[in-house]
């Protein structure tokens, strides 16, 4: 199978890295194209067997599976340059561009796969939504490819925003909260930010290991750590009193942005 990647920004280059470093796809079966050629060249400097396509059209003509890894409002221009057939598969990696939108716009088979930056470490989830016209062969090919570096999970259209908030935006949301926890540790306890960061990183790696080994669930973890009459309980009460509806507000904000993006994208 020949893979084509249009847009080699954060996600296009992350996917190229993950395909090659996990052994899922050989570099000589991948063609890339980016608006600013130097960015595609940087990837080729790392993986010399990658092909740089001279245009979006040429990449489309020579690939079986084409990933569009540009921002949502650039999809329209990219799709205009592609002439695809029913024996090819087009992949959207962005939540506001649904498989129904793509099916109306192109003649190929379509899939949406929303990745996560965690896939770079061959971990985390990739969210799959298949178009009605997808063949078993492409389904199998894409699922087995993504299994090399992620846990593929099928997701219904109505759940894509919340699912992507957890899987794809989650690293940024939790990163933000963790930075806040480090900053507050420095302010209240006087510990240096560097030392607090090391402690935090090791705690998170340990927490992930507990989850990975299925030793404790979240409720079990909270129960085990919260000693009766101890400090954790006091901290949890303070958090409950101060967190208010922070996460509801966050989900509402992403849903509203998703709604506005969907309205503005015309394929
Ligand atoms: N960042 C993330 O964690 C996640 C992002 N996504 C989705 O991935 C998509 C890309 O995001 P991200 O990689 O972060 O964005 P970036 O801005 O890092 O990358 C977008 C890339 O698209 C290129 N581009 C724009 N227009 C064209 C064009 N016409 N032809 C070829 N290349 C073009 C840009 O080129 P140039 O170098 O010229 O700017 C840039 O390299 C978005 O739709 C986003 O929703 C999904 C899941 C997670
Ligand atoms: O910020 C964004 O729009 C993208 C979508 C998922 C993660 N990052």
Coordinates of C-alpha atoms and ligand atoms in Angstrom, one line a residue:
X1 CA 0.0 0.0 0.0
X2 CA 1.2 3.5 -0.8
X3 CA 0.5 6.1 1.8
X4 CA 0.3 9.9 1.1
X5 CA 0.5 12.6 3.7
X6 CA -0.6 16.2 2.8
X7 CA 0.6 18.7 5.4
X8 CA 3.7 17.9 7.5
X9 CA 3.0 20.1 10.5
X10 CA 2.6 18.7 14.0
X11 CA 0.3 15.8 13.1
X12 CA 1.5 15.0 9.6
X13 CA 5.1 14.7 10.8
X14 CA 3.9 12.9 14.0
X15 CA 2.1 10.3 11.8
X16 CA 5.1 9.9 9.4
X17 CA 7.3 9.3 12.5
X18 CA 4.9 6.9 14.0
X19 CA 4.3 4.9 10.8
X20 CA 8.1 4.5 10.2
X21 CA 9.4 4.1 13.8
X22 CA 6.7 1.6 14.8
X23 CA 7.5 -0.5 11.7
X24 CA 3.9 -0.1 10.4
X25 CA 4.8 1.4 7.1
X26 CA 8.1 1.5 5.3
X27 CA 9.5 5.0 4.5
X28 CA 9.7 4.1 0.8
X29 CA 5.9 3.5 0.7
X30 CA 5.2 7.1 2.0
X31 CA 5.0 10.3 0.0
X32 CA 4.6 13.6 1.7
X33 CA 3.7 17.1 0.5
X34 CA 3.7 20.4 2.5
X35 CA 2.8 24.0 1.4
X36 CA 6.1 25.2 2.7
X37 CA 8.5 22.7 1.0
X38 CA 11.3 23.2 3.6
X39 CA 9.2 21.5 6.3
X40 CA 8.7 18.4 4.1
X41 CA 12.4 18.4 3.3
X42 CA 13.2 18.3 7.1
X43 CA 11.3 15.0 7.4
X44 CA 13.1 13.7 4.3
X45 CA 16.5 14.6 5.9
X46 CA 15.5 12.3 8.8
X47 CA 14.0 9.5 6.6
X48 CA 15.8 9.6 3.3
X49 CA 13.6 7.0 1.6
X50 CA 10.5 9.2 1.9
X51 CA 9.3 10.6 -1.4
X52 CA 8.4 14.3 -1.6
X53 CA 5.5 14.7 -4.1
X54 CA 5.7 17.7 -6.4
X55 CA 2.1 18.6 -5.9
X56 CA -1.1 17.6 -4.1
X57 CA -2.5 16.2 -7.4
X58 CA 0.6 14.0 -8.0
X59 CA 0.5 12.7 -4.4
X60 CA -3.2 11.8 -4.9
X61 CA -2.5 10.1 -8.2
X62 CA 0.3 7.9 -6.7
X63 CA -1.2 7.0 -3.2
X64 CA -3.7 4.4 -2.2
X65 CA -4.4 6.0 1.2
X66 CA -4.3 9.8 1.4
X67 CA -4.1 11.6 4.8
X68 CA -5.1 15.3 4.9
X69 CA -3.2 16.8 7.9
X70 CA -4.0 20.5 7.4
X71 CA -6.1 22.8 9.6
X72 CA -9.9 22.4 9.1
X73 CA -10.3 25.6 7.0
X74 CA -7.6 24.4 4.5
X75 CA -9.4 21.2 3.7
X76 CA -11.5 22.7 1.0
X77 CA -8.4 23.9 -1.0
X78 CA -6.7 20.6 -0.7
X79 CA -9.7 18.5 -1.8
X80 CA -10.1 20.8 -4.8
X81 CA -6.7 19.7 -6.0
X82 CA -7.3 16.0 -5.6
X83 CA -8.9 13.7 -8.2
X84 CA -9.6 10.4 -6.5
X85 CA -11.2 7.1 -7.5
X86 CA -13.3 4.5 -5.6
X87 CA -10.2 2.3 -5.3
X88 CA -8.5 4.9 -3.1
X89 CA -9.1 6.0 0.5
X90 CA -9.1 9.5 1.8
X91 CA -8.5 10.1 5.6
X92 CA -9.6 13.2 7.5
X93 CA -7.7 13.7 10.8
X94 CA -9.8 16.6 12.0
X95 CA -13.1 16.4 14.0
X96 CA -15.1 19.1 12.2
X97 CA -14.7 17.3 8.8
X98 CA -16.9 14.3 9.1
X99 CA -17.0 11.2 6.9
X100 CA -20.4 12.4 5.6
X101 CA -18.9 15.7 4.5
X102 CA -16.0 13.9 2.8
X103 CA -18.3 11.3 1.1
X104 CA -20.2 14.1 -0.5
X105 CA -17.0 15.9 -1.7
X106 CA -14.9 13.0 -3.2
X107 CA -15.3 9.8 -5.2
X108 CA -12.9 7.7 -3.0
X109 CA -13.7 5.7 0.1
X110 CA -13.4 7.8 3.3
X111 CA -12.4 7.4 6.9
X112 CA -11.8 9.9 9.7
X113 CA -9.0 9.0 12.1
X114 CA -8.3 11.5 14.8
X115 CA -4.8 10.9 16.2
X116 CA -3.2 12.0 19.5
X117 CA 0.3 13.4 20.1
X118 CA 0.6 10.4 22.5
X119 CA 0.8 8.2 19.4
X120 CA 4.4 9.6 18.8
X121 CA 5.4 7.4 21.8
X122 CA 3.5 4.5 20.4
X123 CA 0.8 4.9 23.0
X124 CA -2.7 6.4 23.4
X125 CA -5.8 6.1 21.3
X126 CA -6.7 6.9 17.7
X127 CA -10.4 7.6 17.0
X128 CA -11.8 5.8 13.9
X129 CA -15.1 6.7 12.1
X130 CA -15.6 4.7 8.8
X131 CA -17.5 6.0 5.8
X132 CA -20.4 3.9 4.5
X133 CA -18.5 3.0 1.4
X134 CA -15.3 1.7 3.1
X135 CA -14.2 -1.8 2.0
X136 CA -13.1 -4.5 4.5
X137 CA -9.7 -4.4 2.9
X138 CA -9.1 -0.7 3.7
X139 CA -10.7 -1.1 7.2
X140 CA -8.3 -4.0 7.9
X141 CA -5.3 -2.2 6.5
X142 CA -5.8 1.0 8.5
X143 CA -6.7 -0.7 11.8
X144 CA -3.7 -3.0 11.6
X145 CA -1.4 0.0 10.7
X146 CA -2.6 2.1 13.6
X147 CA -2.4 -0.8 16.0
X148 CA 1.4 -0.6 15.6
X149 CA 1.5 2.6 17.6
X150 CA -2.0 3.3 19.1
X151 CA -5.2 1.7 20.4
X152 CA -7.7 2.3 17.6
X153 CA -11.2 2.9 19.0
X154 CA -14.4 3.3 16.8
X155 CA -16.4 6.4 17.7
X156 CA -19.8 7.6 16.6
X157 CA -20.1 11.1 14.9
X158 CA -22.1 12.5 17.8
X159 CA -19.3 11.7 20.3
X160 CA -16.4 12.9 18.3
X161 CA -16.0 16.2 20.1
X162 CA -15.9 14.9 23.6
X163 CA -13.8 11.9 22.6
X164 CA -11.3 14.2 20.9
X165 CA -11.3 16.5 23.9
X166 CA -10.1 13.5 25.9
X167 CA -7.8 11.7 23.5
X168 CA -6.3 14.6 21.4
X169 CA -6.7 17.8 23.4
X170 CA -6.3 16.0 26.7
X171 CA -2.5 16.1 26.8
X172 CA -2.7 19.9 26.5
X173 CA -5.5 20.3 29.1
X174 CA -3.8 18.0 31.6
X175 CA -0.4 19.6 30.8
X176 CA -1.9 23.0 31.6
X177 CA -3.3 21.8 35.0
X178 CA -0.1 20.1 35.9
X179 CA 1.9 23.3 35.1
X180 CA -0.5 25.1 37.4
X181 CA 0.1 22.5 40.2
X182 CA 3.9 22.9 39.7
X183 CA 3.7 26.6 39.8
X184 CA 1.6 26.6 43.0
X185 CA 4.0 24.1 44.6
X186 CA 6.8 26.6 44.0
X187 CA 4.7 29.6 45.3
X188 CA 3.4 27.9 48.5
X189 CA 6.2 25.5 49.3
X190 CA 9.3 27.4 48.0
X191 CA 10.5 24.3 46.1
X192 CA 12.2 25.1 42.8
X193 CA 10.1 24.7 39.6
X194 CA 12.8 22.4 38.2
X195 CA 12.7 20.0 41.2
X196 CA 8.9 20.1 41.3
X197 CA 8.8 19.3 37.6
X198 CA 11.0 16.2 38.1
X199 CA 8.8 15.0 41.0
X200 CA 5.7 15.6 38.9
X201 CA 7.0 13.8 35.8
X202 CA 8.0 10.7 37.9
X203 CA 4.6 10.7 39.7
X204 CA 2.8 10.8 36.3
X205 CA 4.9 8.0 34.9
X206 CA 4.2 6.0 38.0
X207 CA 0.5 6.8 37.8
X208 CA 0.4 5.7 34.1
X209 CA 2.2 2.5 35.1
X210 CA -0.5 1.7 37.7
X211 CA -3.2 2.3 35.1
X212 CA -1.3 0.4 32.4
X213 CA -0.9 -2.6 34.6
X214 CA -4.6 -2.3 35.7
X215 CA -3.5 -2.3 39.3
X216 CA -6.0 0.4 40.3
X217 CA -9.0 2.2 38.7
X218 CA -9.4 6.0 39.3
X219 CA -11.9 5.5 42.2
X220 CA -9.6 2.8 43.8
X221 CA -6.6 5.2 43.5
X222 CA -8.5 8.0 45.2
X223 CA -9.6 5.7 48.0
X224 CA -6.1 4.1 48.6
X225 CA -4.4 7.5 48.8
X226 CA -6.9 9.3 50.9
X227 CA -6.0 8.2 54.4
X228 CA -8.8 8.7 56.8
X229 CA -8.1 11.9 58.8
X230 CA -5.1 12.6 56.6
X231 CA -4.0 15.4 54.3
X232 CA -5.2 14.2 50.9
X233 CA -8.8 14.4 52.0
X234 CA -8.3 18.0 53.1
X235 CA -6.7 18.8 49.7
X236 CA -9.6 17.1 47.8
X237 CA -12.2 19.2 49.7
X238 CA -10.3 22.3 48.8
X239 CA -10.2 21.2 45.1
X240 CA -13.9 20.4 45.1
X241 CA -14.7 23.8 46.5
X242 CA -12.6 25.6 43.9
X243 CA -12.8 23.6 40.7
X244 CA -16.5 24.6 40.2
X245 CA -17.6 23.8 36.6
X246 CA -14.2 24.3 35.0
X247 CA -14.4 21.1 32.9
X248 CA -18.0 21.7 31.9
X249 CA -16.9 25.2 30.7
X250 CA -14.0 23.7 28.8
X251 CA -16.2 21.1 27.0
X252 CA -18.7 23.8 26.2
X253 CA -16.0 26.0 24.7
X254 CA -14.6 23.2 22.5
X255 CA -18.1 22.2 21.4
X256 CA -18.9 25.8 20.4
X257 CA -15.6 26.1 18.4
X258 CA -16.4 22.8 16.7
X259 CA -19.9 24.1 15.8
X260 CA -18.4 27.3 14.3
X261 CA -15.8 25.4 12.4
X262 CA -18.4 23.1 10.9
X263 CA -20.5 26.0 9.8
X264 CA -17.5 27.7 8.1
X265 CA -16.1 24.6 6.3
X266 CA -17.5 24.2 2.8
X267 CA -16.2 21.1 0.9
Ligands
LIG1 N1 -2.2 19.0 17.0 C1 -2.8 18.0 17.5 O1 -2.6 17.4 18.6 C2 -4.0 17.4 16.7 C3 -4.4 17.9 15.5 N2 -5.4 17.3 14.8 C4 -5.8 17.9 13.5 O2 -4.7 17.9 12.6 C5 -4.7 18.9 11.7 C6 -3.4 19.6 11.6 O3 -3.0 20.1 12.9 P1 -1.5 20.4 13.2 O4 -0.6 19.4 12.5 O5 -1.4 20.6 14.6 O6 -1.4 21.8 12.4 P2 0.0 22.5 11.8 O7 -0.4 23.9 11.6 O8 1.2 22.1 12.7 O9 0.2 21.8 10.4 C7 -0.6 22.1 9.3 C8 0.3 21.9 8.1 O10 -0.6 22.0 6.9 C9 0.2 22.6 5.9 N3 -0.7 23.1 4.9 C10 -1.6 24.1 5.0 N4 -2.2 24.2 3.8 C11 -1.7 23.3 2.9 C12 -1.9 23.0 1.6 N5 -2.7 23.6 0.8 N6 -1.1 22.0 1.1 C13 -0.2 21.3 1.8 N7 0.1 21.6 3.1 C14 -0.7 22.6 3.7 C15 1.0 23.7 6.7 O11 2.0 24.1 5.9 P3 3.0 25.4 6.2 O12 4.3 24.8 6.6 O13 3.1 26.1 4.9 O14 2.3 26.2 7.3 C16 1.4 22.9 8.0 O15 2.6 22.3 7.8 C17 -5.8 19.9 12.2 O16 -6.9 19.8 11.3 C18 -6.2 19.4 13.6 O17 -7.6 19.5 13.9 C19 -6.0 16.2 15.2 C20 -5.6 15.6 16.4 C21 -4.6 16.1 17.2
LIG2 O1 -6.4 22.3 18.9 C1 -6.9 21.7 17.9 O2 -7.8 22.2 17.2 C2 -6.5 20.3 17.7 C3 -7.6 19.3 17.6 C4 -7.3 18.2 18.5 C5 -6.1 18.6 19.2 N1 -5.6 19.7 18.7

